[in-house]
PDB file of C-alpha atoms in Angstrom:
ATOM      1  CA  MET A   1       3.063  -4.908  -9.870  1.00  0.00           C
ATOM      2  CA  SER A   2       2.787  -4.093  -6.540  1.00  0.00           C
ATOM      3  CA  LYS A   3       2.864  -0.599  -5.717  1.00  0.00           C
ATOM      4  CA  PHE A   4       2.213   2.014  -8.615  1.00  0.00           C
ATOM      5  CA  GLU A   5       2.667   5.739  -9.316  1.00  0.00           C
ATOM      6  CA  PHE A   6      -0.115   7.137 -10.883  1.00  0.00           C
ATOM      7  CA  PRO A   7       0.423  10.269 -12.899  1.00  0.00           C
ATOM      8  CA  LYS A   8      -1.087  13.223 -12.310  1.00  0.00           C
ATOM      9  CA  SER A   9      -4.557  13.927 -13.723  1.00  0.00           C
ATOM     10  CA  ILE A  10      -7.795  15.804 -12.936  1.00  0.00           C
ATOM     11  CA  THR A  11      -9.208  16.694  -9.577  1.00  0.00           C
ATOM     12  CA  SER A  12     -12.220  14.415  -9.759  1.00  0.00           C
ATOM     13  CA  ARG A  13      -9.513  11.118  -9.727  1.00  0.00           C
ATOM     14  CA  PRO A  14      -8.933  10.024  -6.121  1.00  0.00           C
ATOM     15  CA  VAL A  15      -5.613  10.231  -5.135  1.00  0.00           C
ATOM     16  CA  TRP A  16      -4.250   6.884  -2.835  1.00  0.00           C
ATOM     17  CA  GLY A  17      -2.507   7.487   0.052  1.00  0.00           C
ATOM     18  CA  THR A  18      -0.221   5.440   2.344  1.00  0.00           C
ATOM     19  CA  LEU A  19      -1.557   3.203   5.655  1.00  0.00           C
ATOM     20  CA  GLU A  20      -0.394   4.205   9.026  1.00  0.00           C
ATOM     21  CA  VAL A  21      -1.389   2.843  12.282  1.00  0.00           C
ATOM     22  CA  ARG A  22      -4.088   5.106  13.890  1.00  0.00           C
ATOM     23  CA  SER A  23      -5.629   5.289  17.537  1.00  0.00           C
ATOM     24  CA  GLY A  24      -8.337   3.641  18.460  1.00  0.00           C
ATOM     25  CA  GLU A  25     -10.318   0.847  19.974  1.00  0.00           C
ATOM     26  CA  HIS A  26     -11.946  -0.715  16.578  1.00  0.00           C
ATOM     27  CA  HIS A  27     -10.124  -1.122  13.349  1.00  0.00           C
ATOM     28  CA  LEU A  28     -11.621  -2.340   9.811  1.00  0.00           C
ATOM     29  CA  MET A  29      -9.150  -3.566   7.705  1.00  0.00           C
ATOM     30  CA  ILE A  30     -10.598  -4.564   3.918  1.00  0.00           C
ATOM     31  CA  ALA A  31      -7.670  -6.228   1.786  1.00  0.00           C
ATOM     32  CA  GLU A  32      -7.850  -7.373  -1.786  1.00  0.00           C
ATOM     33  CA  ALA A  33      -5.117  -9.451  -3.293  1.00  0.00           C
ATOM     34  CA  GLU A  34      -1.723  -7.541  -3.468  1.00  0.00           C
ATOM     35  CA  GLY A  35      -3.186  -5.428  -0.813  1.00  0.00           C
ATOM     36  CA  ALA A  36      -2.376  -7.467   1.979  1.00  0.00           C
ATOM     37  CA  GLU A  37       0.891  -6.442   1.668  1.00  0.00           C
ATOM     38  CA  ALA A  38       0.040  -2.936   3.096  1.00  0.00           C
ATOM     39  CA  ILE A  39      -1.389  -4.881   6.241  1.00  0.00           C
ATOM     40  CA  LEU A  40       1.326  -6.627   6.457  1.00  0.00           C
ATOM     41  CA  ASP A  41       3.702  -3.561   6.546  1.00  0.00           C
ATOM     42  CA  ILE A  42       1.572  -2.015   9.606  1.00  0.00           C
ATOM     43  CA  ALA A  43       0.176  -5.019  11.329  1.00  0.00           C
ATOM     44  CA  THR A  44       1.012  -5.191  15.271  1.00  0.00           C
ATOM     45  CA  PRO A  45      -0.066  -7.561  17.584  1.00  0.00           C
ATOM     46  CA  ASP A  46      -1.791  -4.195  19.582  1.00  0.00           C
ATOM     47  CA  LEU A  47      -3.768  -3.080  16.667  1.00  0.00           C
ATOM     48  CA  MET A  48      -4.424  -6.344  15.374  1.00  0.00           C
ATOM     49  CA  ALA A  49      -6.027  -7.751  18.484  1.00  0.00           C
ATOM     50  CA  LYS A  50      -8.682  -4.845  17.979  1.00  0.00           C
ATOM     51  CA  THR A  51      -9.183  -5.404  14.087  1.00  0.00           C
ATOM     52  CA  HIS A  52     -11.854  -7.321  11.815  1.00  0.00           C
ATOM     53  CA  LEU A  53      -9.443  -8.027   9.042  1.00  0.00           C
ATOM     54  CA  ILE A  54     -11.701  -9.147   5.695  1.00  0.00           C
ATOM     55  CA  TYR A  55      -9.576 -10.367   2.696  1.00  0.00           C
ATOM     56  CA  ILE A  56     -10.105 -10.909  -0.631  1.00  0.00           C
ATOM     57  CA  PRO A  57      -7.461 -12.957  -2.069  1.00  0.00           C
ATOM     58  CA  LYS A  58      -8.337 -12.584  -6.040  1.00  0.00           C
ATOM     59  CA  GLY A  59      -5.350 -15.689  -6.661  1.00  0.00           C
ATOM     60  CA  THR A  60      -2.719 -14.016  -4.312  1.00  0.00           C
ATOM     61  CA  GLY A  61      -1.095 -16.364  -1.708  1.00  0.00           C
ATOM     62  CA  TYR A  62      -1.485 -13.739   1.560  1.00  0.00           C
ATOM     63  CA  ALA A  63      -4.327 -15.698   3.765  1.00  0.00           C
ATOM     64  CA  GLU A  64      -1.937 -17.454   6.097  1.00  0.00           C
ATOM     65  CA  ARG A  65       0.332 -14.939   6.646  1.00  0.00           C
ATOM     66  CA  LEU A  66      -2.708 -12.377   7.099  1.00  0.00           C
ATOM     67  CA  ARG A  67      -4.327 -14.940   9.665  1.00  0.00           C
ATOM     68  CA  ALA A  68      -0.972 -15.680  11.429  1.00  0.00           C
ATOM     69  CA  LEU A  69      -1.656 -12.075  12.429  1.00  0.00           C
ATOM     70  CA  ASN A  70      -3.786 -12.986  14.812  1.00  0.00           C
ATOM     71  CA  SER A  71      -7.006 -10.223  14.228  1.00  0.00           C
ATOM     72  CA  ALA A  72      -9.726 -10.425  16.756  1.00  0.00           C
ATOM     73  CA  GLN A  73     -11.658 -11.456  13.772  1.00  0.00           C
ATOM     74  CA  PHE A  74     -10.890 -13.040  10.125  1.00  0.00           C
ATOM     75  CA  TYR A  75     -12.915 -13.533   7.290  1.00  0.00           C
ATOM     76  CA  GLU A  76     -11.672 -14.456   3.303  1.00  0.00           C
ATOM     77  CA  GLY A  77     -13.967 -14.281   0.901  1.00  0.00           C
ATOM     78  CA  PRO A  78     -13.863 -15.026  -2.893  1.00  0.00           C
ATOM     79  CA  SER A  79     -14.643 -11.818  -4.429  1.00  0.00           C
ATOM     80  CA  TYR A  80     -15.990  -8.216  -3.194  1.00  0.00           C
ATOM     81  CA  GLU A  81     -19.267  -9.326  -4.471  1.00  0.00           C
ATOM     82  CA  ALA A  82     -19.362 -12.039  -1.713  1.00  0.00           C
ATOM     83  CA  SER A  83     -17.704 -10.336   1.275  1.00  0.00           C
ATOM     84  CA  LEU A  84     -20.152  -7.342   0.552  1.00  0.00           C
ATOM     85  CA  GLN A  85     -22.739  -8.738   3.147  1.00  0.00           C
ATOM     86  CA  ARG A  86     -20.040  -9.295   5.741  1.00  0.00           C
ATOM     87  CA  ILE A  87     -18.555  -5.602   5.381  1.00  0.00           C
ATOM     88  CA  ARG A  88     -21.918  -4.087   5.728  1.00  0.00           C
ATOM     89  CA  ARG A  89     -22.574  -6.005   8.836  1.00  0.00           C
ATOM     90  CA  VAL A  90     -19.532  -5.149  10.235  1.00  0.00           C
ATOM     91  CA  LEU A  91     -20.267  -1.543   9.310  1.00  0.00           C
ATOM     92  CA  GLU A  92     -24.218  -1.866  10.366  1.00  0.00           C
ATOM     93  CA  ASP A  93     -22.434  -2.782  14.134  1.00  0.00           C
ATOM     94  CA  THR A  94     -19.919  -0.437  13.753  1.00  0.00           C
ATOM     95  CA  HIS A  95     -18.701   1.715  17.190  1.00  0.00           C
ATOM     96  CA  MET A  96     -17.873   5.519  17.596  1.00  0.00           C
ATOM     97  CA  GLY A  97     -14.352   5.999  16.337  1.00  0.00           C
ATOM     98  CA  LEU A  98     -13.968   2.713  14.172  1.00  0.00           C
ATOM     99  CA  GLN A  99     -10.866   3.527  12.150  1.00  0.00           C
ATOM    100  CA  VAL A 100     -11.094   1.780   8.505  1.00  0.00           C
ATOM    101  CA  TYR A 101      -8.074   0.683   6.540  1.00  0.00           C
ATOM    102  CA  LEU A 102      -8.956  -0.450   2.609  1.00  0.00           C
ATOM    103  CA  THR A 103      -6.235  -1.159   0.017  1.00  0.00           C
ATOM    104  CA  GLY A 104      -6.199  -3.191  -2.936  1.00  0.00           C
ATOM    105  CA  THR A 105      -7.233  -1.943  -6.299  1.00  0.00           C
ATOM    106  CA  GLU A 106      -9.031   1.164  -7.137  1.00  0.00           C
ATOM    107  CA  GLY A 107     -12.250  -0.501  -7.906  1.00  0.00           C
ATOM    108  CA  MET A 108     -12.333  -2.022  -4.413  1.00  0.00           C
ATOM    109  CA  MET A 109     -11.661   0.952  -2.412  1.00  0.00           C
ATOM    110  CA  GLY A 110     -14.188   3.097  -4.160  1.00  0.00           C
ATOM    111  CA  GLN A 111     -16.419   0.481  -3.361  1.00  0.00           C
ATOM    112  CA  ALA A 112     -15.924  -0.256   0.278  1.00  0.00           C
ATOM    113  CA  MET A 113     -15.056   3.565   0.321  1.00  0.00           C
ATOM    114  CA  SER A 114     -19.051   3.842  -0.277  1.00  0.00           C
ATOM    115  CA  GLU A 115     -19.931   1.466   1.644  1.00  0.00           C
ATOM    116  CA  VAL A 116     -18.481   3.091   4.814  1.00  0.00           C
ATOM    117  CA  MET A 117     -19.757   6.453   3.679  1.00  0.00           C
ATOM    118  CA  THR A 118     -23.211   5.640   3.746  1.00  0.00           C
ATOM    119  CA  VAL A 119     -23.193   4.067   7.360  1.00  0.00           C
ATOM    120  CA  GLY A 120     -22.153   7.991   8.366  1.00  0.00           C
ATOM    121  CA  LEU A 121     -18.610   7.371   9.175  1.00  0.00           C
ATOM    122  CA  PRO A 122     -16.923  10.513   8.214  1.00  0.00           C
ATOM    123  CA  HIS A 123     -14.020  10.178   5.662  1.00  0.00           C
ATOM    124  CA  THR A 124     -11.289  11.144   7.906  1.00  0.00           C
ATOM    125  CA  ALA A 125     -12.073   8.064   9.433  1.00  0.00           C
ATOM    126  CA  ILE A 126     -10.863   6.006   6.185  1.00  0.00           C
ATOM    127  CA  GLN A 127      -7.555   5.593   4.995  1.00  0.00           C
ATOM    128  CA  THR A 128      -6.448   3.735   1.685  1.00  0.00           C
ATOM    129  CA  GLU A 129      -3.541   2.401   0.114  1.00  0.00           C
ATOM    130  CA  HIS A 130      -3.813   1.191  -3.672  1.00  0.00           C
ATOM    131  CA  ARG A 131      -1.355  -2.162  -4.032  1.00  0.00           C
ATOM    132  CA  GLY A 132      -1.885  -4.497  -7.213  1.00  0.00           C
ATOM    133  CA  SER A 133      -3.430  -3.638 -10.564  1.00  0.00           C
ATOM    134  CA  VAL A 134      -4.221  -1.193 -12.355  1.00  0.00           C
ATOM    135  CA  ALA A 135      -6.986  -1.623 -14.018  1.00  0.00           C
ATOM    136  CA  ARG A 136     -10.166   0.177 -13.860  1.00  0.00           C
ATOM    137  CA  ARG A 137     -13.632  -0.271 -12.891  1.00  0.00           C
ATOM    138  CA  MET A 138     -15.746   1.561 -15.787  1.00  0.00           C
ATOM    139  CA  GLN A 139     -19.409   2.644 -16.196  1.00  0.00           C
ATOM    140  CA  CYS A 140     -20.352   3.321 -19.599  1.00  0.00           C
ATOM    141  CA  VAL A 141     -21.954   6.759 -20.001  1.00  0.00           C
ATOM    142  CA  HIS A 142     -24.253   5.431 -22.447  1.00  0.00           C
ATOM    143  CA  CYS A 143     -25.934   2.048 -21.079  1.00  0.00           C
ATOM    144  CA  LYS A 144     -24.802   2.814 -17.213  1.00  0.00           C
ATOM    145  CA  GLY A 145     -23.448  -0.481 -17.445  1.00  0.00           C
ATOM    146  CA  ILE A 146     -20.284  -1.258 -15.511  1.00  0.00           C
ATOM    147  CA  THR A 147     -17.021  -3.039 -16.978  1.00  0.00           C
ATOM    148  CA  GLU A 148     -14.664  -4.699 -14.114  1.00  0.00           C
ATOM    149  CA  ASP A 149     -10.959  -4.873 -14.630  1.00  0.00           C
ATOM    150  CA  VAL A 150     -10.663  -2.538 -17.630  1.00  0.00           C
ATOM    151  CA  GLU A 151      -6.461  -2.192 -18.636  1.00  0.00           C
ATOM    152  CA  VAL A 152      -7.057  -0.810 -22.375  1.00  0.00           C
ATOM    153  CA  ASP A 153      -8.119   2.177 -24.168  1.00  0.00           C
ATOM    154  CA  PRO A 154     -10.330   2.089 -25.208  1.00  0.00           C
ATOM    155  CA  PHE A 155     -12.254  -0.819 -24.984  1.00  0.00           C
ATOM    156  CA  VAL A 156     -15.649  -2.631 -25.462  1.00  0.00           C
ATOM    157  CA  CYS A 157     -18.489  -1.979 -23.311  1.00  0.00           C
ATOM    158  CA  ALA A 158     -19.552  -5.558 -21.946  1.00  0.00           C
ATOM    159  CA  HIS A 159     -23.097  -4.471 -21.436  1.00  0.00           C
ATOM    160  CA  CYS A 160     -23.676  -2.626 -24.898  1.00  0.00           C
ATOM    161  CA  GLY A 161     -20.822  -3.266 -26.896  1.00  0.00           C
ATOM    162  CA  LEU A 162     -19.687   0.271 -27.844  1.00  0.00           C
ATOM    163  CA  ASN A 163     -16.061   1.439 -28.052  1.00  0.00           C
ATOM    164  CA  LEU A 164     -15.369   3.376 -25.257  1.00  0.00           C
ATOM    165  CA  PHE A 165     -12.617   5.995 -24.539  1.00  0.00           C
ATOM    166  CA  VAL A 166     -10.785   5.456 -21.012  1.00  0.00           C
ATOM    167  CA  ARG A 167     -11.696   8.505 -19.078  1.00  0.00           C
ATOM    168  CA  ASP A 168      -9.980   9.717 -16.274  1.00  0.00           C
ATOM    169  CA  HIS A 169     -13.038  11.330 -14.603  1.00  0.00           C
ATOM    170  CA  TYR A 170     -14.066   9.252 -11.621  1.00  0.00           C
ATOM    171  CA  SER A 171     -17.614   9.076  -9.929  1.00  0.00           C
ATOM    172  CA  ARG A 172     -17.519   8.651  -6.162  1.00  0.00           C
ATOM    173  CA  ARG A 173     -20.998   7.500  -6.667  1.00  0.00           C
ATOM    174  CA  HIS A 174     -20.415   4.424  -8.953  1.00  0.00           C
ATOM    175  CA  ALA A 175     -16.854   3.951  -8.030  1.00  0.00           C
ATOM    176  CA  ALA A 176     -16.074   3.903 -11.402  1.00  0.00           C
ATOM    177  CA  TYR A 177     -14.029   5.932 -13.967  1.00  0.00           C
ATOM    178  CA  GLN A 178     -16.299   7.087 -16.908  1.00  0.00           C
ATOM    179  CA  GLY A 179     -15.923   5.554 -20.650  1.00  0.00           C
ATOM    180  CA  VAL A 180     -17.238   7.621 -23.811  1.00  0.00           C
ATOM    181  CA  CYS A 181     -18.185   6.378 -27.065  1.00  0.00           C
ATOM    182  CA  VAL A 182     -14.867   6.816 -29.106  1.00  0.00           C
ATOM    183  CA  ASP A 183     -16.559   6.649 -32.332  1.00  0.00           C
ATOM    184  CA  ALA A 184     -19.974   8.133 -31.733  1.00  0.00           C
ATOM    185  CA  GLU A 185     -19.296  10.514 -34.593  1.00  0.00           C
ATOM    186  CA  ASP A 186     -17.260   8.166 -37.418  1.00  0.00           C
ATOM    187  CA  HIS A 187     -18.617   4.670 -36.602  1.00  0.00           C
ATOM    188  CA  GLY A 188     -15.805   2.292 -37.208  1.00  0.00           C
ATOM    189  CA  ASN A 189     -12.795   4.844 -36.301  1.00  0.00           C
ATOM    190  CA  VAL A 190     -11.364   3.285 -33.421  1.00  0.00           C
ATOM    191  CA  PRO A 191      -7.751   3.699 -32.117  1.00  0.00           C
ATOM    192  CA  GLU A 192      -5.635   0.517 -31.701  1.00  0.00           C
ATOM    193  CA  PRO A 193      -6.064  -0.627 -28.118  1.00  0.00           C
ATOM    194  CA  LYS A 194      -3.128   0.221 -25.771  1.00  0.00           C
ATOM    195  CA  GLY A 195      -2.428   0.282 -22.388  1.00  0.00           C
ATOM    196  CA  ILE A 196      -3.995   2.462 -19.933  1.00  0.00           C
ATOM    197  CA  TYR A 197      -0.941   3.830 -18.382  1.00  0.00           C
ATOM    198  CA  GLU A 198       1.307   3.702 -21.697  1.00  0.00           C
TER     199      GLU A 198
END
């Protein structure tokens, strides 16, 4: 599943757009897994000559096609966490007018968006496009632990073991959706897990 149309929800839930080429002398593209498809869709020789491209494959096979775009700089990292120091360094050394393109899963885009905002770039300089997995990055509101790649509702918190309801409430600060104990008042009464978007 590369593209997914998210159902309408509450206002705190992010709305992801579609990448488009913007003018500027400096571009940063961060693509995770199938997010590479969005980069390939908009890449032009002129754009890529001014682009620092960071790619996190997560088991997909787009690296050679992205390298063939001949970006000014190309980095392939094994995970978002492993790429974070590179991302921070690029943002620290950034020039005014940097255009940022984020594409991949909601978890990666949310975390990268937070890094971009931390260095003071305006939100108008950031574009996003969801591609790939619809698994969520969840924060337990009880222990504050983060569980990555949650695909079912309810799920068990990887940190405290509580059965959590997958809410649509999204924390931009944590780049995660919020999970609330589903059986707090009736311990053990947990609905059968199902896919988040079923």
